[in-house]
Tab-separated table of C-alpha atoms and ligand atoms in Angstrom:
chain	number	residue	atom	x	y	z
A	1	MET	CA	-13.561	24.257	208.850
A	2	ILE	CA	-14.522	21.202	210.811
A	3	GLU	CA	-17.775	19.748	209.551
A	4	GLN	CA	-20.419	18.637	212.005
A	5	GLY	CA	-19.759	15.114	213.128
A	6	ALA	CA	-16.124	14.803	211.858
A	7	PRO	CA	-14.024	13.505	214.737
A	8	ALA	CA	-11.320	15.835	216.011
A	9	PHE	CA	-7.599	14.690	216.393
A	10	ASP	CA	-8.016	13.846	219.952
A	11	ALA	CA	-10.966	11.498	219.282
A	12	LEU	CA	-8.949	9.759	216.477
A	13	PHE	CA	-5.637	9.313	218.279
A	14	ASN	CA	-6.398	9.634	221.945
A	15	ARG	CA	-4.075	12.540	222.388
A	16	ALA	CA	-3.655	16.227	221.434
A	17	PRO	CA	-1.965	17.285	218.127
A	18	ALA	CA	1.486	18.800	218.488
A	19	VAL	CA	1.426	21.103	215.434
A	20	THR	CA	-1.228	22.211	212.910
A	21	ALA	CA	-0.406	23.521	209.353
A	22	ASP	CA	-2.106	24.314	206.192
A	23	ALA	CA	-1.603	25.256	202.540
A	24	PRO	CA	-3.860	26.646	199.784
A	25	GLY	CA	-4.970	25.180	196.447
A	26	ARG	CA	-4.224	27.150	193.459
A	27	VAL	CA	-5.993	28.637	190.346
A	28	ASN	CA	-3.742	28.864	187.370
A	29	LEU	CA	-4.746	32.074	185.532
A	30	ILE	CA	-2.772	31.103	182.368
A	31	GLY	CA	0.076	28.867	181.330
A	32	GLU	CA	-1.220	25.304	181.219
A	33	HIS	CA	1.052	22.305	180.633
A	34	THR	CA	3.934	24.667	180.311
A	35	ASP	CA	5.656	23.796	183.566
A	36	TYR	CA	7.139	20.398	182.563
A	37	ASN	CA	8.315	22.078	179.402
A	38	GLY	CA	10.559	24.525	181.326
A	39	GLY	CA	8.111	27.419	180.624
A	40	PHE	CA	6.119	30.035	182.476
A	41	VAL	CA	2.882	29.745	184.639
A	42	PHE	CA	0.806	32.282	186.368
A	43	PRO	CA	-1.074	30.736	189.408
A	44	ILE	CA	-2.841	32.484	192.255
A	45	ALA	CA	-3.637	30.897	195.692
A	46	ALA	CA	-7.103	29.603	196.081
A	47	PRO	CA	-9.070	30.722	199.231
A	48	GLN	CA	-9.679	26.909	199.900
A	49	ARG	CA	-7.062	25.180	201.903
A	50	THR	CA	-5.918	21.774	203.218
A	51	ARG	CA	-5.354	21.670	206.989
A	52	ILE	CA	-3.402	19.111	208.874
A	53	ALA	CA	-2.875	18.250	212.556
A	54	LEU	CA	0.148	16.146	213.493
A	55	ALA	CA	1.648	14.435	216.556
A	56	PRO	CA	4.960	12.596	216.724
A	57	ARG	CA	5.095	8.847	217.472
A	58	ALA	CA	7.836	6.914	219.293
A	59	ASP	CA	7.918	4.280	216.489
A	60	ALA	CA	8.603	4.522	212.758
A	61	VAL	CA	4.975	4.243	211.854
A	62	VAL	CA	2.840	6.831	210.066
A	63	ARG	CA	-1.007	6.699	210.594
A	64	GLY	CA	-3.265	9.094	208.705
A	65	TRP	CA	-6.914	9.885	208.658
A	66	SER	CA	-8.659	12.028	206.137
A	67	ARG	CA	-12.154	13.552	206.407
A	68	ASP	CA	-12.559	13.928	202.702
A	69	VAL	CA	-12.341	10.422	201.165
A	70	GLY	CA	-15.284	8.346	202.559
A	71	ASP	CA	-15.287	6.239	205.682
A	72	GLU	CA	-13.763	2.909	204.170
A	73	GLN	CA	-10.701	4.769	202.905
A	74	ALA	CA	-10.337	7.245	205.681
A	75	TRP	CA	-7.358	5.559	207.435
A	76	ILE	CA	-4.024	4.874	205.977
A	77	GLU	CA	-0.882	3.371	207.689
A	78	PHE	CA	2.607	2.516	206.640
A	79	ARG	CA	6.131	2.138	208.104
A	80	LEU	CA	8.908	4.676	207.287
A	81	GLY	CA	11.491	3.048	205.073
A	82	ALA	CA	8.898	0.677	203.650
A	83	GLU	CA	6.849	3.231	201.585
A	84	ALA	CA	5.324	1.613	198.573
A	85	ARG	CA	2.632	2.646	196.075
A	86	ALA	CA	-0.752	1.442	197.325
A	87	GLY	CA	-3.024	3.297	194.898
A	88	THR	CA	-4.703	5.301	197.693
A	89	TRP	CA	-4.487	8.733	199.011
A	90	GLY	CA	-1.820	7.467	201.448
A	91	ASP	CA	0.605	7.479	198.457
A	92	TYR	CA	0.722	11.339	198.736
A	93	ILE	CA	1.791	11.062	202.498
A	94	ALA	CA	4.214	8.172	201.855
A	95	GLY	CA	5.464	10.031	198.806
A	96	VAL	CA	6.478	12.908	201.044
A	97	THR	CA	8.254	10.860	203.611
A	98	ALA	CA	10.034	8.790	200.894
A	99	ALA	CA	11.046	12.070	199.179
A	100	LEU	CA	12.371	13.551	202.567
A	101	ARG	CA	14.627	10.511	202.767
A	102	GLU	CA	15.967	11.115	199.283
A	103	TRP	CA	16.897	14.580	200.431
A	104	ASN	CA	18.481	13.151	203.649
A	105	ILE	CA	16.070	15.072	205.822
A	106	PRO	CA	15.220	13.197	208.961
A	107	CYS	CA	11.602	12.487	209.741
A	108	GLY	CA	10.151	10.340	212.483
A	109	GLY	CA	6.873	8.537	212.716
A	110	PHE	CA	3.638	10.472	213.202
A	111	ASP	CA	-0.144	10.668	213.384
A	112	ALA	CA	-1.957	12.950	211.020
A	113	ARG	CA	-5.546	14.274	210.599
A	114	ILE	CA	-6.424	15.849	207.341
A	115	GLU	CA	-9.305	17.992	206.030
A	116	SER	CA	-9.577	20.094	203.025
A	117	ASP	CA	-12.184	22.433	201.575
A	118	LEU	CA	-10.782	21.948	198.085
A	119	PRO	CA	-12.446	19.554	195.634
A	120	LEU	CA	-10.269	16.379	195.114
A	121	GLY	CA	-9.445	16.095	191.443
A	122	GLY	CA	-11.065	19.453	190.707
A	123	GLY	CA	-8.293	21.078	189.010
A	124	LEU	CA	-7.300	23.293	191.930
A	125	SER	CA	-4.433	21.081	193.082
A	126	SER	CA	-5.717	19.475	196.241
A	127	SER	CA	-2.679	17.067	195.867
A	128	ALA	CA	0.002	19.713	196.141
A	129	SER	CA	-2.004	21.533	198.828
A	130	LEU	CA	-1.891	18.276	200.772
A	131	GLU	CA	1.784	17.667	200.257
A	132	VAL	CA	2.775	21.252	201.162
A	133	ALA	CA	0.583	21.378	204.261
A	134	LEU	CA	2.074	18.080	205.440
A	135	LEU	CA	5.664	19.302	204.812
A	136	ARG	CA	4.918	22.504	206.644
A	137	GLY	CA	3.666	20.565	209.618
A	138	LEU	CA	6.640	18.123	209.532
A	139	ARG	CA	9.074	21.124	209.215
A	140	ASP	CA	7.610	22.646	212.275
A	141	MET	CA	7.143	19.455	214.333
A	142	PHE	CA	10.730	18.003	213.616
A	143	SER	CA	12.438	21.335	213.190
A	144	LEU	CA	13.506	20.554	209.613
A	145	ASP	CA	15.856	22.869	207.736
A	146	LEU	CA	13.668	23.504	204.686
A	147	ASP	CA	13.091	26.600	202.738
A	148	ASP	CA	9.750	27.244	200.857
A	149	VAL	CA	11.357	26.396	197.442
A	150	VAL	CA	13.092	23.165	198.528
A	151	LEU	CA	9.854	22.259	200.237
A	152	ALA	CA	8.032	22.695	196.945
A	153	LYS	CA	10.639	20.519	195.202
A	154	ILE	CA	10.244	17.659	197.771
A	155	ALA	CA	6.452	17.960	197.468
A	156	GLN	CA	6.776	17.625	193.664
A	157	ARG	CA	9.037	14.579	194.107
A	158	ALA	CA	6.331	12.946	196.278
A	159	GLU	CA	3.975	13.047	193.288
A	160	THR	CA	6.496	12.216	190.493
A	161	GLY	CA	7.963	9.434	192.592
A	162	LEU	CA	5.835	7.278	194.807
A	163	VAL	CA	2.504	8.595	193.461
A	164	GLY	CA	3.631	8.188	189.839
A	165	ALA	CA	2.068	11.334	188.368
A	166	PRO	CA	4.623	12.971	186.074
A	167	VAL	CA	3.670	16.664	187.172
A	168	GLY	CA	5.723	19.722	186.710
A	169	ILE	CA	6.631	22.127	189.590
A	170	MET	CA	3.797	24.717	189.232
A	171	ASP	CA	1.283	23.201	191.781
A	172	GLN	CA	3.782	22.729	194.557
A	173	MET	CA	5.478	26.097	194.078
A	174	ALA	CA	1.925	27.703	194.073
A	175	ALA	CA	0.939	25.953	197.302
A	176	SER	CA	4.207	26.879	198.934
A	177	LEU	CA	4.719	30.489	197.736
A	178	ALA	CA	1.438	31.969	196.339
A	179	ASP	CA	-1.050	34.029	198.263
A	180	GLU	CA	-4.543	35.034	197.492
A	181	HIS	CA	-3.898	38.705	196.863
A	182	ALA	CA	-1.376	38.490	194.088
A	183	ALA	CA	-0.698	36.045	191.202
A	184	LEU	CA	2.664	34.336	191.061
A	185	PHE	CA	4.391	34.698	187.716
A	186	LEU	CA	6.876	31.767	187.791
A	187	ASP	CA	9.640	30.761	185.478
A	188	THR	CA	9.572	26.971	186.169
A	189	ARG	CA	13.163	26.581	184.777
A	190	SER	CA	14.996	29.086	187.068
A	191	LEU	CA	12.218	29.131	189.680
A	192	ALA	CA	12.447	32.918	189.587
A	193	TYR	CA	9.048	34.527	190.421
A	194	GLU	CA	7.270	37.749	190.762
A	195	ARG	CA	3.976	38.662	192.474
A	196	VAL	CA	1.544	40.741	190.473
A	197	ARG	CA	-1.985	41.953	191.582
A	198	LEU	CA	-5.143	41.485	189.649
A	199	PRO	CA	-6.326	44.669	187.754
A	200	PRO	CA	-8.272	47.033	190.038
A	201	ALA	CA	-12.041	46.380	190.389
A	202	THR	CA	-11.699	42.834	188.999
A	203	SER	CA	-12.395	39.498	190.617
A	204	LEU	CA	-11.892	35.916	189.568
A	205	ILE	CA	-14.747	33.510	189.011
A	206	VAL	CA	-13.815	29.738	189.478
A	207	ILE	CA	-16.477	27.067	188.933
A	208	HIS	CA	-15.969	23.335	189.257
A	209	SER	CA	-17.582	21.429	186.422
A	210	GLY	CA	-18.587	18.544	188.598
A	211	VAL	CA	-16.318	16.204	186.487
A	212	VAL	CA	-13.295	14.872	188.482
A	213	HIS	CA	-10.007	14.308	186.603
A	214	ARG	CA	-7.080	12.064	187.612
A	215	HIS	CA	-3.567	13.213	186.910
A	216	ALA	CA	-2.056	9.810	187.580
A	217	GLY	CA	-4.253	8.671	184.700
A	218	GLY	CA	-2.997	8.195	181.147
A	219	GLU	CA	-3.701	11.330	179.139
A	220	TYR	CA	-1.478	13.682	181.171
A	221	ARG	CA	1.384	11.189	180.757
A	222	VAL	CA	0.737	10.914	176.988
A	223	ARG	CA	0.786	14.748	176.648
A	224	ARG	CA	3.997	14.971	178.546
A	225	ALA	CA	5.607	12.320	176.367
A	226	GLU	CA	4.416	14.100	173.169
A	227	CYS	CA	5.981	17.373	174.369
A	228	GLU	CA	9.270	15.517	175.001
A	229	GLU	CA	9.126	13.946	171.628
A	230	ALA	CA	8.402	17.393	169.946
A	231	ALA	CA	11.372	18.973	171.784
A	232	ARG	CA	13.703	16.131	170.620
A	233	ARG	CA	12.509	16.466	166.983
A	234	LEU	CA	13.056	20.233	167.262
A	235	GLY	CA	16.490	19.799	168.622
A	236	VAL	CA	15.911	21.861	171.837
A	237	ARG	CA	16.303	20.940	175.393
A	238	GLU	CA	12.711	21.658	176.262
A	239	LEU	CA	9.798	23.358	174.297
A	240	ARG	CA	10.421	26.459	176.219
A	241	ASP	CA	13.510	26.901	173.979
A	242	ALA	CA	11.542	26.589	170.643
A	243	THR	CA	9.796	29.459	168.638
A	244	VAL	CA	6.719	29.308	166.361
A	245	GLY	CA	9.267	29.764	163.449
A	246	ASP	CA	11.254	26.651	164.528
A	247	LEU	CA	7.955	24.728	164.587
A	248	GLU	CA	6.907	25.900	161.031
A	249	ARG	CA	10.237	24.899	159.610
A	250	ALA	CA	10.438	21.546	161.268
A	251	ALA	CA	6.920	20.352	159.909
A	252	LEU	CA	6.329	17.793	162.719
A	253	PRO	CA	3.739	15.155	162.183
A	254	PRO	CA	0.322	15.419	163.846
A	255	PRO	CA	-0.567	15.523	166.729
A	256	ILE	CA	2.920	16.400	167.875
A	257	ASP	CA	2.841	19.597	165.867
A	258	ARG	CA	-0.382	20.782	167.545
A	259	ARG	CA	0.946	19.796	171.082
A	260	ALA	CA	4.121	21.835	170.546
A	261	ARG	CA	2.188	24.782	169.118
A	262	HIS	CA	0.040	24.935	172.253
A	263	VAL	CA	3.071	24.955	174.519
A	264	ILE	CA	5.031	27.449	172.498
A	265	THR	CA	2.133	29.855	172.029
A	266	GLU	CA	0.930	29.425	175.598
A	267	ASN	CA	4.367	30.386	176.968
A	268	ASP	CA	4.109	33.580	174.834
A	269	ARG	CA	0.672	34.237	176.329
A	270	VAL	CA	1.913	33.952	179.857
A	271	VAL	CA	4.577	36.563	179.084
A	272	ARG	CA	2.052	38.858	177.514
A	273	GLY	CA	-0.283	38.149	180.465
A	274	LEU	CA	2.356	39.395	182.824
A	275	ALA	CA	2.536	42.698	180.849
A	276	ALA	CA	-1.298	42.977	180.798
A	277	LEU	CA	-1.670	42.442	184.485
A	278	LYS	CA	1.230	44.910	185.312
A	279	SER	CA	-0.528	47.521	183.248
A	280	GLY	CA	-3.916	46.693	184.870
A	281	ASP	CA	-5.363	45.741	181.411
A	282	ALA	CA	-8.238	43.354	182.257
A	283	GLN	CA	-9.551	43.401	178.649
A	284	GLN	CA	-6.219	42.289	177.301
A	285	PHE	CA	-5.683	39.598	180.048
A	286	GLY	CA	-9.168	38.343	179.276
A	287	ALA	CA	-8.476	38.020	175.533
A	288	LEU	CA	-5.313	36.053	176.288
A	289	MET	CA	-7.310	33.650	178.558
A	290	VAL	CA	-9.807	33.154	175.628
A	291	ALA	CA	-6.941	32.358	173.225
A	292	SER	CA	-5.366	29.947	175.843
A	293	HIS	CA	-8.586	28.000	176.124
A	294	GLU	CA	-8.868	27.739	172.296
A	295	SER	CA	-5.337	26.391	172.228
A	296	MET	CA	-6.043	23.843	174.992
A	297	ARG	CA	-9.167	22.763	173.133
A	298	ALA	CA	-8.075	22.530	169.607
A	299	ASP	CA	-4.228	21.951	169.786
A	300	PHE	CA	-3.638	20.273	173.157
A	301	GLU	CA	-6.959	18.494	173.302
A	302	ILE	CA	-7.315	18.541	177.065
A	303	SER	CA	-10.711	20.119	177.325
A	304	THR	CA	-14.111	18.279	177.531
A	305	ALA	CA	-17.657	19.149	176.204
A	306	GLU	CA	-18.640	20.152	179.762
A	307	ILE	CA	-15.673	22.468	180.310
A	308	ASP	CA	-16.206	23.952	176.803
A	309	LEU	CA	-19.787	24.672	177.714
A	310	LEU	CA	-18.812	26.239	180.974
A	311	VAL	CA	-16.174	28.365	179.304
A	312	GLY	CA	-18.516	29.508	176.598
A	313	LEU	CA	-21.262	30.505	179.142
A	314	ALA	CA	-18.625	32.485	181.197
A	315	ARG	CA	-17.142	34.192	178.224
A	316	ASP	CA	-20.621	35.319	177.062
A	317	ALA	CA	-21.723	36.480	180.640
A	318	ASP	CA	-22.067	40.206	181.311
A	319	GLY	CA	-19.038	41.603	183.133
A	320	VAL	CA	-16.601	38.797	182.160
A	321	TYR	CA	-13.305	39.678	180.451
A	322	GLY	CA	-12.322	36.120	179.499
A	323	ALA	CA	-12.452	32.532	180.604
A	324	ARG	CA	-10.595	29.286	180.298
A	325	LEU	CA	-10.012	25.711	181.674
A	326	THR	CA	-7.736	25.832	184.609
A	327	GLY	CA	-5.550	22.980	185.654
A	328	GLY	CA	-4.427	19.776	183.857
A	329	GLY	CA	-7.684	19.197	181.926
A	330	PHE	CA	-10.009	16.291	181.305
A	331	GLY	CA	-12.528	17.856	183.667
A	332	GLY	CA	-11.936	20.040	186.595
A	333	SER	CA	-12.695	23.811	186.756
A	334	ILE	CA	-12.810	26.891	184.794
A	335	VAL	CA	-11.447	30.388	185.596
A	336	ALA	CA	-12.738	33.742	184.430
A	337	LEU	CA	-11.631	37.294	185.032
A	338	ALA	CA	-14.623	39.584	185.765
A	339	ASP	CA	-15.747	42.959	186.757
A	340	ALA	CA	-15.702	42.779	190.661
A	341	ALA	CA	-19.134	44.277	190.805
A	342	LYS	CA	-20.665	41.691	188.524
A	343	ALA	CA	-18.769	38.604	189.461
A	344	VAL	CA	-21.143	37.086	192.082
A	345	ASP	CA	-24.131	37.489	189.749
A	346	ALA	CA	-22.284	36.221	186.711
A	347	ALA	CA	-21.101	33.097	188.536
A	348	ALA	CA	-24.511	32.215	189.783
A	349	ARG	CA	-25.942	32.560	186.265
A	350	ILE	CA	-23.281	30.646	184.637
A	351	ALA	CA	-23.596	27.703	187.089
A	352	ALA	CA	-27.447	27.790	186.850
A	353	GLU	CA	-27.336	27.690	183.095
A	354	TYR	CA	-24.752	24.962	183.115
A	355	SER	CA	-26.764	22.656	185.346
A	356	ARG	CA	-29.875	23.370	183.237
A	357	ARG	CA	-27.963	21.880	180.252
A	358	VAL	CA	-26.069	18.976	181.660
A	359	PRO	CA	-26.824	16.496	184.521
A	360	LEU	CA	-23.994	17.714	186.628
A	361	HIS	CA	-23.562	19.808	189.899
A	362	PRO	CA	-21.367	22.728	189.212
A	363	THR	CA	-19.739	24.362	192.424
A	364	VAL	CA	-18.834	28.005	192.401
A	365	LEU	CA	-15.537	28.078	194.332
A	366	ILE	CA	-14.784	31.776	193.772
A	367	PRO	CA	-16.197	34.400	194.479
B	1	ADP	P1	-6.068	17.771	192.101
B	1	ADP	O1	-4.693	18.044	192.543
B	1	ADP	O2	-6.327	18.619	190.839
B	1	ADP	O3	-7.099	18.051	193.054
B	1	ADP	P2	-4.996	15.149	191.830
B	1	ADP	O4	-5.523	13.882	191.049
B	1	ADP	O5	-3.726	15.597	191.459
B	1	ADP	O6	-6.204	16.292	191.576
B	1	ADP	O7	-5.041	14.829	193.318
B	1	ADP	C1	-6.257	14.347	194.017
B	1	ADP	C2	-5.763	13.241	194.859
B	1	ADP	O8	-5.089	13.768	195.974
B	1	ADP	C3	-7.022	12.561	195.570
B	1	ADP	O9	-7.652	11.588	194.687
B	1	ADP	C4	-6.393	12.015	196.833
B	1	ADP	O10	-5.736	10.863	196.620
B	1	ADP	C5	-5.300	13.100	197.250
B	1	ADP	N1	-5.881	14.081	198.129
B	1	ADP	C6	-5.953	15.414	197.942
B	1	ADP	N2	-6.526	16.066	198.979
B	1	ADP	C7	-6.861	15.025	199.873
B	1	ADP	C8	-7.444	14.962	201.227
B	1	ADP	N3	-7.948	16.155	201.795
B	1	ADP	N4	-7.636	13.793	201.812
B	1	ADP	C9	-7.120	12.738	201.233
B	1	ADP	N5	-6.536	12.558	200.010
B	1	ADP	C10	-6.407	13.812	199.369
B	2	MG	MG1	-2.959	17.530	191.693
């Protein structure tokens, strides 16, 4: 969707684009902070996407323009081979070209125009959507030999490398492989996946709290380090390999014990969520979402007062089976599973009540 007044590629670069590509954001239904612990996740593609238009250049320069960051920051530029962290959105582009070089995949200079209808920092992974859209465009333009899974790994490397956000593989796998019609049950260790439809006559509700998070920021990194510490103390490779029994026997010190309990029980909830969705049991899946939120709030401590308020309003709304924070936390969005016939009304009421109680502008992203 090109907004009124936003310049087209031709106006920005004085020529036509050679290729266009896009990729969706994602809504994680359950399985939060499990991906960097070798565990299970269950994302579905968001209807909102990032779109990119590209044209090759004769030199080794990359120039990019984004519609979504404000005029002063709209342009970025760097030279291939000289990618360096700048602390701007250009890091996501330079991260991709630097990662391609690590994989020995050739990539020439290019001009890029970007626009997204995802909220940036809204918990729906605008970052992975941007990385995957760019890689799809480059694959097409330079005829790169890249399958969708390798593409996701390169996109993840862009973020863990040059951007410096220690993210797992969920967001990039979702942007690369998920679609809107079925959720993607993913084993983040083996990368085996399975697509499962939502129960009949149900719909998702996704509402952005109006509070933007930042992954490159400290808390995500702290949680990841705490999980690694817990795995070390439990004597397992990753928390995916530990059980609640292991945790009880080990008597880890707080808050490491709570962090580990979240990941171990969350993994189990994803597996049970898979069974619930396969049998079309919306009630059961909703109960798992509620338990997941409670675990994120009390044990992993990644929720906020605003998100708890939204989740509470959603949970109590007529026609809603369950609700939880979605994405890395510290702001962002909530997801709920609802009766399809009641979802539009419920979402409007939840958002209205939320903005009555806090001075923030919620955005209903789905339905
Ligand atoms: P999330 O992925 O949950 O939206 P992140 O903090 O991981 O949040 O990524 C958001 C960052 O990604 C933005 O601050 C910006 O640097 C970059 N980004 C994402 N989409 C765009 C876009 N359309 N244009 C420019 N930068 C973008
Ligand atoms: Mg992100």
